[in-house]
Coordinates of C-alpha atoms in Angstrom, one line a residue:
Chain A
M221 CA 2.0 -14.1 28.3
T222 CA 4.2 -16.2 26.1
I223 CA 4.0 -16.0 22.4
E224 CA 5.0 -18.7 19.9
T225 CA 6.9 -17.7 16.8
L226 CA 5.4 -19.3 13.7
S227 CA 7.8 -17.7 11.1
E228 CA 10.2 -14.8 10.7
T229 CA 12.2 -13.5 7.8
S230 CA 13.8 -10.3 6.5
C231 CA 11.7 -7.8 4.5
F232 CA 12.9 -4.3 3.4
G233 CA 15.8 -4.4 5.8
G234 CA 13.4 -5.2 8.8
R235 CA 11.8 -8.3 10.0
I236 CA 8.4 -9.7 9.3
G237 CA 7.0 -12.4 11.7
F238 CA 3.9 -14.4 12.5
Y239 CA 3.0 -15.3 16.1
R240 CA 0.5 -17.2 18.1
H241 CA -0.6 -16.9 21.7
A242 CA -3.4 -18.0 24.0
S243 CA -5.9 -15.2 24.2
S244 CA -7.8 -14.6 27.5
S245 CA -10.1 -12.1 25.9
N246 CA -11.3 -14.4 23.1
N247 CA -10.7 -17.6 25.1
C248 CA -8.9 -19.3 22.2
D249 CA -5.5 -19.2 20.4
M250 CA -5.0 -16.0 18.3
Q251 CA -2.4 -15.2 15.6
F252 CA -1.0 -11.9 14.6
S253 CA 1.8 -10.5 12.4
V254 CA 4.4 -7.8 13.1
F255 CA 6.8 -5.9 10.9
V256 CA 9.7 -4.5 12.9
P257 CA 11.5 -1.7 10.9
P258 CA 15.3 -1.5 10.9
Q259 CA 15.2 1.7 13.0
A260 CA 14.1 -0.5 16.0
E261 CA 17.8 -1.5 16.3
H262 CA 18.4 1.9 17.8
G263 CA 15.4 2.3 20.1
K264 CA 11.7 2.1 20.4
V265 CA 9.6 3.0 17.3
P266 CA 6.0 4.2 16.8
V267 CA 3.4 1.5 16.1
L268 CA 0.6 1.4 13.5
T269 CA -2.0 -1.3 13.9
F270 CA -3.9 -2.3 10.7
L271 CA -7.4 -3.8 11.2
S272 CA -8.4 -6.0 8.3
G273 CA -11.8 -6.5 6.6
L274 CA -14.2 -9.4 6.4
T275 CA -12.7 -12.9 5.6
C276 CA -9.1 -11.7 6.3
T277 CA -6.6 -13.2 8.7
E278 CA -3.4 -11.7 10.2
E279 CA -1.7 -12.6 6.8
N280 CA -3.5 -10.5 4.1
F281 CA -2.2 -7.1 5.0
M282 CA 1.4 -8.2 5.3
V283 CA 1.3 -10.3 2.1
K284 CA -0.6 -7.9 -0.2
S285 CA -0.3 -4.3 0.9
G286 CA 3.4 -3.7 0.3
A287 CA 3.3 -1.4 3.4
Q288 CA 6.6 -2.7 4.8
R289 CA 8.5 -0.6 2.2
V290 CA 7.2 2.7 3.6
A291 CA 7.2 1.5 7.2
A292 CA 10.9 0.7 6.8
E293 CA 11.5 4.1 5.5
L294 CA 9.5 5.9 8.2
G295 CA 10.5 3.6 11.1
L296 CA 7.0 2.5 11.8
M297 CA 6.3 -0.9 13.4
L298 CA 3.2 -2.6 11.7
V299 CA 0.9 -4.9 13.6
S300 CA -1.9 -6.9 11.9
P301 CA -4.2 -9.0 14.1
D302 CA -6.7 -11.6 12.9
T303 CA -10.3 -10.5 12.4
S304 CA -12.1 -12.9 14.8
P305 CA -11.5 -15.7 17.3
R306 CA -11.0 -19.1 15.7
G307 CA -10.7 -22.8 16.5
E308 CA -12.7 -25.6 18.0
G309 CA -15.8 -24.4 19.9
V310 CA -15.8 -21.0 18.3
H311 CA -19.3 -20.5 16.8
D312 CA -19.4 -19.5 13.1
D313 CA -22.3 -18.0 11.1
P314 CA -25.3 -20.4 11.3
D315 CA -25.8 -19.7 7.6
D316 CA -22.1 -20.2 6.9
D317 CA -21.8 -16.8 5.1
Y318 CA -18.6 -14.8 5.0
D319 CA -20.0 -11.7 6.6
F320 CA -20.5 -13.0 10.1
G321 CA -18.7 -15.3 12.6
L322 CA -15.2 -16.5 11.7
G323 CA -13.3 -13.8 9.9
A324 CA -16.0 -11.2 10.9
G325 CA -15.5 -10.2 14.5
F326 CA -16.4 -6.6 13.8
Y327 CA -14.1 -5.5 16.6
L328 CA -16.7 -5.6 19.3
N329 CA -17.5 -7.5 22.5
A330 CA -20.4 -9.9 21.9
T331 CA -23.0 -10.1 24.6
Q332 CA -25.3 -12.7 23.0
D333 CA -25.0 -16.5 23.2
P334 CA -23.3 -18.4 21.7
Y335 CA -21.0 -15.6 20.6
A336 CA -20.3 -14.1 24.0
A337 CA -18.0 -17.0 24.9
H338 CA -15.3 -16.0 22.4
Y339 CA -16.1 -12.9 20.3
H340 CA -14.4 -10.1 22.3
M341 CA -12.3 -8.5 19.6
Y342 CA -12.8 -5.0 21.1
D343 CA -11.1 -6.0 24.4
Y344 CA -8.5 -8.1 22.4
I345 CA -7.5 -5.1 20.2
T346 CA -7.7 -2.4 22.8
Q347 CA -6.1 -4.3 25.7
E348 CA -4.7 -7.8 25.3
L349 CA -2.9 -7.4 22.0
Q350 CA -1.4 -4.1 23.0
A351 CA 0.0 -5.6 26.2
I352 CA 1.6 -8.4 24.2
I353 CA 3.0 -6.1 21.5
F354 CA 4.6 -3.7 23.9
S355 CA 6.1 -6.4 26.1
N356 CA 7.5 -8.4 23.2
F357 CA 8.4 -5.9 20.5
P358 CA 10.3 -2.6 20.5
G359 CA 7.3 -0.4 20.1
D360 CA 6.7 2.9 21.8
Q361 CA 3.5 2.6 23.8
E362 CA 3.0 6.4 23.7
R363 CA 3.0 6.5 19.9
H364 CA 0.4 4.1 18.6
G365 CA -1.9 4.7 15.5
L366 CA -4.8 2.7 14.2
T367 CA -5.9 2.2 10.6
G368 CA -7.7 -0.4 8.6
H369 CA -9.8 -1.4 5.6
S370 CA -13.6 -2.1 5.2
M371 CA -14.8 -3.7 8.5
G372 CA -11.3 -2.9 9.8
G373 CA -11.5 0.7 8.7
H374 CA -14.8 0.9 10.6
G375 CA -13.1 -0.8 13.6
A376 CA -10.3 1.7 13.5
L377 CA -12.8 4.6 13.5
T378 CA -14.9 3.2 16.4
I379 CA -11.9 2.2 18.5
G380 CA -10.0 5.3 17.5
L381 CA -12.8 7.7 18.4
R382 CA -13.7 5.7 21.5
N383 CA -15.6 3.0 19.8
C384 CA -17.3 3.5 16.0
T385 CA -21.0 3.2 12.7
T386 CA -22.3 0.0 11.4
L387 CA -25.9 0.6 12.1
H388 CA -26.8 1.6 8.5
S389 CA -25.3 -1.3 6.5
P390 CA -26.8 -4.8 6.1
W391 CA -23.5 -6.3 7.1
G392 CA -23.5 -4.4 10.3
Q393 CA -27.2 -5.0 11.0
K394 CA -26.7 -8.7 10.7
A395 CA -23.5 -8.8 12.9
L396 CA -24.8 -6.5 15.6
T397 CA -28.1 -8.4 15.9
Y398 CA -26.2 -11.7 16.4
Y399 CA -23.5 -10.3 18.6
L400 CA -25.4 -7.7 20.7
G401 CA -29.1 -8.6 20.4
D402 CA -32.1 -6.7 19.1
D403 CA -31.8 -3.6 21.2
Q404 CA -30.3 -1.1 18.8
F405 CA -29.4 1.3 21.6
A406 CA -26.7 -1.2 22.6
W407 CA -25.3 -1.0 19.1
Q408 CA -24.4 2.6 19.3
D409 CA -21.0 2.1 21.0
Y410 CA -19.9 0.1 18.0
D411 CA -21.2 2.4 15.3
A412 CA -18.7 4.9 13.9
C413 CA -21.4 7.4 12.9
E414 CA -23.1 7.3 16.3
V415 CA -19.7 7.7 18.1
A416 CA -18.6 10.5 15.8
R417 CA -21.9 12.3 16.2
R418 CA -21.6 12.5 20.0
S419 CA -17.8 12.9 20.2
G420 CA -17.1 16.0 22.2
D421 CA -13.9 14.5 23.6
V422 CA -12.1 13.7 20.4
T423 CA -10.3 17.0 19.9
K424 CA -7.0 15.0 20.1
F425 CA -7.7 14.1 16.5
D426 CA -6.4 16.8 14.2
S427 CA -7.7 14.8 11.3
I428 CA -9.3 11.5 10.2
L429 CA -8.2 10.3 6.7
V430 CA -10.7 8.0 4.8
D431 CA -10.1 6.8 1.3
Q432 CA -12.9 5.2 -0.8
G433 CA -13.0 3.8 -4.3
A434 CA -15.8 5.1 -6.5
A435 CA -16.0 1.7 -8.3
D436 CA -16.4 -0.2 -5.0
P437 CA -19.4 -2.6 -5.5
F438 CA -20.3 -2.2 -1.8
L439 CA -20.4 1.6 -1.9
A440 CA -24.1 2.4 -2.2
E441 CA -25.6 -0.4 0.0
Q442 CA -23.0 -1.2 2.6
L443 CA -20.4 1.5 3.0
R444 CA -22.2 4.8 2.6
P445 CA -19.4 7.2 3.5
E446 CA -21.9 10.1 3.2
L447 CA -23.3 9.0 6.6
L448 CA -19.8 9.2 8.2
E449 CA -19.3 12.6 6.6
A450 CA -22.6 13.9 8.0
A451 CA -21.9 12.5 11.5
C452 CA -18.4 14.0 11.6
K453 CA -19.8 17.3 10.6
E454 CA -22.4 17.1 13.4
G455 CA -19.8 16.0 15.9
G456 CA -17.3 18.6 14.8
L457 CA -14.7 16.0 13.7
P458 CA -12.1 16.9 11.1
L459 CA -12.7 14.2 8.5
E460 CA -10.9 14.1 5.2
L461 CA -12.9 11.8 2.9
R462 CA -11.4 11.2 -0.6
I463 CA -13.2 9.4 -3.4
H464 CA -11.1 7.8 -6.1
D465 CA -12.5 7.1 -9.5
G466 CA -12.0 3.6 -10.9
Y467 CA -10.9 1.8 -7.7
D468 CA -12.9 -1.1 -6.3
H469 CA -12.9 -2.7 -2.8
G470 CA -9.9 -5.0 -3.3
Y471 CA -6.2 -5.0 -2.3
Y472 CA -5.1 -3.0 -5.3
F473 CA -7.0 -0.1 -3.8
I474 CA -5.3 -0.7 -0.4
S475 CA -1.8 -1.1 -1.9
T476 CA -2.3 2.1 -3.9
F477 CA -3.3 4.3 -1.0
I478 CA -1.6 2.7 2.1
E479 CA 1.5 4.7 1.7
E480 CA -0.4 8.0 2.3
H481 CA -2.0 6.5 5.4
L482 CA 1.4 5.4 6.8
R483 CA 2.8 8.9 6.1
F484 CA -0.3 10.4 7.7
H485 CA 0.3 8.4 10.9
A486 CA 4.0 8.7 11.0
E487 CA 3.8 12.5 10.9
R488 CA 1.4 12.5 13.8
L489 CA 3.5 9.9 15.8
S490 CA 6.8 11.5 15.3
D491 CA 8.8 12.3 18.5
Chain B
M1397 CA -7.0 -14.4 -31.2
T1398 CA -9.7 -13.1 -28.8
I1399 CA -9.1 -12.7 -25.2
E1400 CA -11.7 -12.7 -22.4
T1401 CA -11.5 -10.1 -19.7
L1402 CA -12.0 -11.7 -16.3
S1403 CA -11.5 -8.6 -14.2
E1404 CA -10.1 -5.1 -14.4
T1405 CA -9.6 -2.3 -11.8
S1406 CA -7.5 0.7 -11.1
C1407 CA -4.1 0.4 -9.3
F1408 CA -1.5 3.2 -8.7
G1409 CA -3.2 5.3 -11.4
G1410 CA -3.0 2.5 -14.0
R1411 CA -5.1 -0.5 -14.7
I1412 CA -4.6 -4.1 -13.5
G1413 CA -6.5 -6.8 -15.4
F1414 CA -6.8 -10.6 -15.6
Y1415 CA -7.5 -12.3 -19.0
R1416 CA -8.1 -15.7 -20.5
H1417 CA -7.6 -17.0 -24.0
A1418 CA -7.5 -20.3 -25.9
S1419 CA -3.8 -21.2 -26.3
S1420 CA -2.7 -23.0 -29.4
S1421 CA 0.8 -23.7 -28.0
N1422 CA -0.5 -25.4 -24.9
N1423 CA -3.7 -26.7 -26.4
C1424 CA -5.8 -25.4 -23.5
D1425 CA -7.1 -22.2 -22.0
M1426 CA -4.5 -20.0 -20.4
Q1427 CA -4.8 -17.0 -18.1
F1428 CA -2.4 -14.0 -17.6
S1429 CA -2.4 -10.6 -15.9
V1430 CA -1.3 -7.2 -17.2
F1431 CA -0.7 -3.9 -15.4
V1432 CA -0.9 -1.0 -17.8
P1433 CA 0.8 2.1 -16.4
P1434 CA -0.9 5.5 -16.7
Q1435 CA 1.8 6.6 -19.3
A1436 CA 0.2 4.3 -21.8
E1437 CA -2.5 7.0 -22.3
H1438 CA 0.1 8.9 -24.3
G1439 CA 1.6 6.1 -26.4
K1440 CA 3.2 2.7 -26.3
V1441 CA 5.3 1.8 -23.3
P1442 CA 8.0 -0.8 -22.6
V1443 CA 7.0 -4.2 -21.3
L1444 CA 8.5 -6.3 -18.5
T1445 CA 7.3 -9.9 -18.3
F1446 CA 7.6 -11.6 -14.9
L1447 CA 7.9 -15.4 -14.9
S1448 CA 6.7 -16.9 -11.6
G1449 CA 8.0 -19.9 -9.6
L1450 CA 6.7 -23.3 -8.7
T1451 CA 3.0 -23.5 -7.7
C1452 CA 2.2 -19.9 -8.8
T1453 CA -0.4 -18.7 -11.2
E1454 CA -0.8 -15.4 -13.1
E1455 CA -2.1 -13.9 -9.8
N1456 CA 0.8 -14.2 -7.3
F1457 CA 3.1 -11.6 -8.7
M1458 CA 0.4 -8.9 -9.2
V1459 CA -1.1 -9.5 -5.7
K1460 CA 2.0 -9.8 -3.6
S1461 CA 5.0 -8.0 -5.3
G1462 CA 3.8 -4.4 -5.0
A1463 CA 5.6 -3.9 -8.4
Q1464 CA 2.8 -1.8 -9.8
R1465 CA 3.9 1.2 -7.8
V1466 CA 7.3 1.5 -9.4
A1467 CA 5.9 0.4 -12.8
A1468 CA 3.4 3.3 -12.7
E1469 CA 6.3 5.6 -11.9
L1470 CA 8.6 4.3 -14.6
G1471 CA 5.9 3.8 -17.2
L1472 CA 6.5 0.0 -17.5
M1473 CA 3.8 -2.4 -18.5
L1474 CA 3.9 -5.6 -16.4
V1475 CA 2.8 -9.0 -17.8
S1476 CA 2.5 -12.1 -15.6
P1477 CA 1.6 -15.4 -17.3
D1478 CA 0.6 -18.7 -15.6
T1479 CA 3.3 -21.3 -14.9
S1480 CA 1.9 -24.3 -16.8
P1481 CA -1.0 -25.4 -18.9
R1482 CA -4.1 -26.3 -16.9
G1483 CA -7.6 -27.8 -17.2
E1484 CA -9.2 -31.1 -18.2
G1485 CA -6.8 -33.5 -19.9
V1486 CA -3.6 -31.7 -18.8
H1487 CA -1.5 -34.4 -17.1
D1488 CA -0.2 -33.5 -13.6
D1489 CA 2.6 -35.0 -11.6
P1490 CA 1.9 -38.8 -11.2
D1491 CA 3.1 -38.4 -7.6
D1492 CA 0.9 -35.2 -7.1
D1493 CA 3.9 -33.2 -5.9
Y1494 CA 4.1 -29.4 -6.3
D1495 CA 7.4 -29.5 -8.2
F1496 CA 6.2 -31.0 -11.5
G1497 CA 3.2 -30.8 -13.7
L1498 CA 0.5 -28.2 -12.9
G1499 CA 2.1 -25.0 -11.8
A1500 CA 5.5 -26.4 -12.8
G1501 CA 5.9 -26.0 -16.6
F1502 CA 9.6 -25.0 -16.3
Y1503 CA 9.2 -22.8 -19.4
L1504 CA 10.2 -25.6 -21.9
N1505 CA 8.6 -27.5 -24.7
A1506 CA 8.0 -31.1 -23.5
T1507 CA 8.8 -33.9 -25.9
Q1508 CA 7.7 -36.9 -23.8
D1509 CA 4.2 -38.4 -23.5
P1510 CA 1.9 -37.6 -22.0
Y1511 CA 3.3 -34.1 -21.4
A1512 CA 4.1 -33.2 -25.0
A1513 CA 0.4 -32.7 -25.7
H1514 CA 0.1 -29.6 -23.6
Y1515 CA 3.4 -28.5 -21.9
H1516 CA 4.8 -26.0 -24.4
M1517 CA 5.5 -23.1 -22.1
Y1518 CA 8.6 -22.1 -24.1
D1519 CA 6.7 -21.5 -27.3
Y1520 CA 3.9 -20.0 -25.2
I1521 CA 6.1 -17.4 -23.6
T1522 CA 8.4 -16.6 -26.5
Q1523 CA 5.7 -16.5 -29.3
E1524 CA 2.0 -16.8 -28.5
L1525 CA 1.8 -14.7 -25.4
Q1526 CA 3.9 -11.9 -27.0
A1527 CA 1.6 -11.8 -30.0
I1528 CA -1.4 -11.5 -27.8
I1529 CA 0.1 -8.8 -25.6
F1530 CA 1.3 -6.6 -28.4
S1531 CA -1.9 -6.9 -30.4
N1532 CA -4.2 -6.2 -27.4
F1533 CA -2.2 -3.9 -25.1
P1534 CA -0.3 -0.6 -25.7
G1535 CA 3.2 -2.3 -25.3
D1536 CA 6.2 -1.4 -27.5
Q1537 CA 7.3 -4.7 -29.1
E1538 CA 10.9 -3.3 -29.5
R1539 CA 11.3 -2.8 -25.8
H1540 CA 10.5 -6.0 -23.9
G1541 CA 12.4 -7.2 -20.8
L1542 CA 12.2 -10.5 -18.9
T1543 CA 12.5 -11.2 -15.2
G1544 CA 11.3 -13.8 -12.7
H1545 CA 11.6 -15.7 -9.4
S1546 CA 12.9 -19.2 -8.7
M1547 CA 11.7 -21.5 -11.6
G1548 CA 10.7 -18.3 -13.3
G1549 CA 14.0 -16.6 -12.7
H1550 CA 15.6 -19.6 -14.3
G1551 CA 13.1 -19.4 -17.1
A1552 CA 14.0 -15.7 -17.6
L1553 CA 17.6 -16.6 -17.9
T1554 CA 17.2 -19.5 -20.3
I1555 CA 14.8 -17.6 -22.5
G1556 CA 16.7 -14.4 -22.1
L1557 CA 20.0 -15.8 -23.1
R1558 CA 18.4 -18.0 -25.8
N1559 CA 17.1 -20.7 -23.5
C1560 CA 18.6 -21.3 -19.7
T1561 CA 20.4 -24.3 -16.0
T1562 CA 18.3 -26.7 -14.2
L1563 CA 20.6 -29.7 -14.7
H1564 CA 22.1 -29.5 -11.3
S1565 CA 19.0 -29.3 -9.1
P1566 CA 16.7 -32.2 -8.0
W1567 CA 13.7 -30.1 -9.1
G1568 CA 15.2 -29.7 -12.6
Q1569 CA 16.3 -33.3 -12.9
K1570 CA 12.8 -34.5 -12.1
A1571 CA 11.1 -32.1 -14.5
L1572 CA 13.5 -32.5 -17.3
T1573 CA 13.4 -36.3 -17.2
Y1574 CA 9.6 -36.3 -17.4
Y1575 CA 9.3 -33.5 -20.0
L1576 CA 12.3 -34.3 -22.2
G1577 CA 13.3 -37.9 -21.5
D1578 CA 16.5 -39.5 -20.2
D1579 CA 18.9 -38.0 -22.7
Q1580 CA 20.6 -35.3 -20.8
F1581 CA 22.0 -33.8 -24.0
A1582 CA 18.4 -32.7 -24.8
W1583 CA 18.3 -30.9 -21.5
Q1584 CA 21.0 -28.4 -22.3
D1585 CA 18.8 -26.0 -24.2
Y1586 CA 16.8 -25.5 -21.1
D1587 CA 19.6 -25.2 -18.6
A1588 CA 20.7 -21.7 -17.7
C1589 CA 24.3 -22.7 -16.9
E1590 CA 24.7 -24.7 -20.1
V1591 CA 23.3 -21.9 -22.2
A1592 CA 25.4 -19.3 -20.4
R1593 CA 28.5 -21.3 -20.8
R1594 CA 28.2 -21.5 -24.6
S1595 CA 26.8 -18.1 -25.1
G1596 CA 28.9 -16.3 -27.6
D1597 CA 26.0 -14.4 -29.1
V1598 CA 24.7 -12.7 -26.0
T1599 CA 26.8 -9.6 -26.1
K1600 CA 23.5 -7.6 -26.3
F1601 CA 23.3 -8.1 -22.5
D1602 CA 25.2 -5.4 -20.8
S1603 CA 24.4 -7.1 -17.5
I1604 CA 22.3 -9.8 -15.8
L1605 CA 21.0 -9.0 -12.3
V1606 CA 20.4 -11.9 -9.9
D1607 CA 19.3 -11.5 -6.3
Q1608 CA 19.5 -14.4 -3.8
G1609 CA 18.5 -14.7 -0.2
A1610 CA 21.1 -16.2 2.1
A1611 CA 18.5 -17.7 4.4
D1612 CA 16.7 -19.4 1.4
P1613 CA 16.1 -23.0 2.5
F1614 CA 16.5 -24.2 -1.2
L1615 CA 19.9 -22.5 -1.6
A1616 CA 22.4 -25.3 -1.1
E1617 CA 20.5 -28.2 -2.8
Q1618 CA 18.3 -26.7 -5.5
L1619 CA 19.4 -23.2 -6.4
R1620 CA 23.2 -23.2 -6.3
P1621 CA 23.9 -19.8 -7.8
E1622 CA 27.7 -20.5 -7.7
L1623 CA 27.1 -22.7 -10.7
L1624 CA 25.5 -19.9 -12.6
E1625 CA 28.3 -17.6 -11.5
A1626 CA 30.9 -20.0 -12.9
A1627 CA 29.0 -20.6 -16.1
C1628 CA 28.6 -16.8 -16.8
K1629 CA 32.3 -16.4 -16.1
E1630 CA 33.1 -19.2 -18.6
G1631 CA 30.7 -17.8 -21.2
G1632 CA 31.9 -14.2 -20.7
L1633 CA 28.5 -13.0 -19.4
P1634 CA 28.3 -9.9 -17.2
L1635 CA 26.4 -11.4 -14.2
E1636 CA 25.8 -9.3 -11.1
L1637 CA 24.9 -11.8 -8.3
R1638 CA 23.9 -10.3 -5.0
I1639 CA 23.4 -12.4 -1.8
H1640 CA 21.2 -10.9 0.9
D1641 CA 21.5 -12.0 4.5
G1642 CA 18.3 -13.0 6.3
Y1643 CA 16.1 -13.3 3.3
D1644 CA 14.3 -16.6 2.4
H1645 CA 12.6 -17.8 -0.8
G1646 CA 9.3 -16.1 -0.2
Y1647 CA 7.4 -13.1 -1.5
Y1648 CA 8.9 -10.7 1.1
F1649 CA 12.2 -11.3 -0.6
I1650 CA 10.5 -10.5 -4.0
S1651 CA 8.7 -7.4 -2.8
T1652 CA 11.9 -6.1 -1.2
F1653 CA 14.0 -6.4 -4.3
I1654 CA 11.6 -6.1 -7.2
E1655 CA 11.9 -2.3 -7.4
E1656 CA 15.6 -2.6 -8.3
H1657 CA 14.8 -5.1 -11.0
L1658 CA 12.2 -2.8 -12.5
R1659 CA 14.6 0.1 -12.5
F1660 CA 17.3 -2.1 -14.0
H1661 CA 15.0 -3.0 -16.9
A1662 CA 13.4 0.4 -17.3
E1663 CA 16.9 2.0 -17.7
R1664 CA 17.7 -0.5 -20.5
L1665 CA 14.3 -0.2 -22.2
S1666 CA 14.2 3.6 -22.2
D1667 CA 13.7 5.2 -25.6

């Protein structure tokens, strides 16, 4: 497993870098970014992986969130993967929309042709990328948190709980039909609400923190946090859902609240 | 003077917005962005204008710097203008390079055809934009600071001192020849080193803070902070020049050090 360094520079006393490698899960080259905090000079540090939303690459979070400042204070390594396989031969949305195909891997393993050939983001995030991170960077494998935004926030929930709910949004319905087929039973492993509802074995979570902007244009039709709230209640999961007036779906929302998510994880990942 | 609101949303408890207006200085439509901190609900606040570097628009600083967090803490309004006139009829670089023409206004008033028709960024920044800001936003006209990066850091120095040094860099030589003609005497008003050298009337500056990355690829040929250092010494100006190992020219450098620049200005702009 060799990785190619695309760029590296200093940032808040640590190092930010962009990397490329041949992915066996996705059967194509993949890129990711890593911020190594200055504390890593003295030993392994906990790792927080951020899963991005629709249309994003490995770059958006590192460029726009400002999270490196707090990560450098807390001694957290940050990892930001791309959101789908890419390159020649990777099938995109037949309608060329932004909400499916390239930039829209939904953190699942596709079973339907032609997507099954490359779209294995679930395996990529849960297995391959972890192996690469922990063999190439000074991260502590025993202390690894997961967070994200939009499609990536959902991905963090499904993967974090065991897998996670997209059944009730048009985005999710489109992607799951293409990637997994018409049988909605097969969708349940990748639906945060379904997973939360049946989660008897997730007592290791002392809490799940979800922030949501009240001025988010996708709130009523696509995001529907009330479904997650009901499912967590049913499954006995300790969800803290916070609604913030005036905030929309964009990166100013993320940059405003990311600090609290980093502190949330750092507290739980401390030695 | 009417301005059109392109977008507005919440950010760190304040509001970030993007606006467009017809510019009489540049004879075209111009766009700018403003962050209004939450303290503005209780009265006028000091303003810090950030001038961006080559290729940037009014968006880069607001999206990438993370400066809103500290501005919201300090009660500073942030203003980020575009870096050149744009639109139909605005002449670009004849060679289509990034270092002249669109996105490269160098914060001067062009005197040479065909650029003299639109490229009046000096008047735009020092007069027109200020009038718009102070008549449309709750900024205190008596407390207004100026900062920037790269071409914009130079612009902040020339405008801040009275005007500011590009004579000694290939970027500056190209732009000044096209915008101002071959007579290098005419360049001096827009050269930070020349202005600094002859500045007897700048005692109102108790200090000038300049940060520079030691791994910046433009350092030796284009940026040459040692010339500014010598000129400030000659002109009796209190320059604090800090060189930071490992940092390059990019936005990770800006996001790392912008907090100290905001605190520097807020301290000097306090009531």
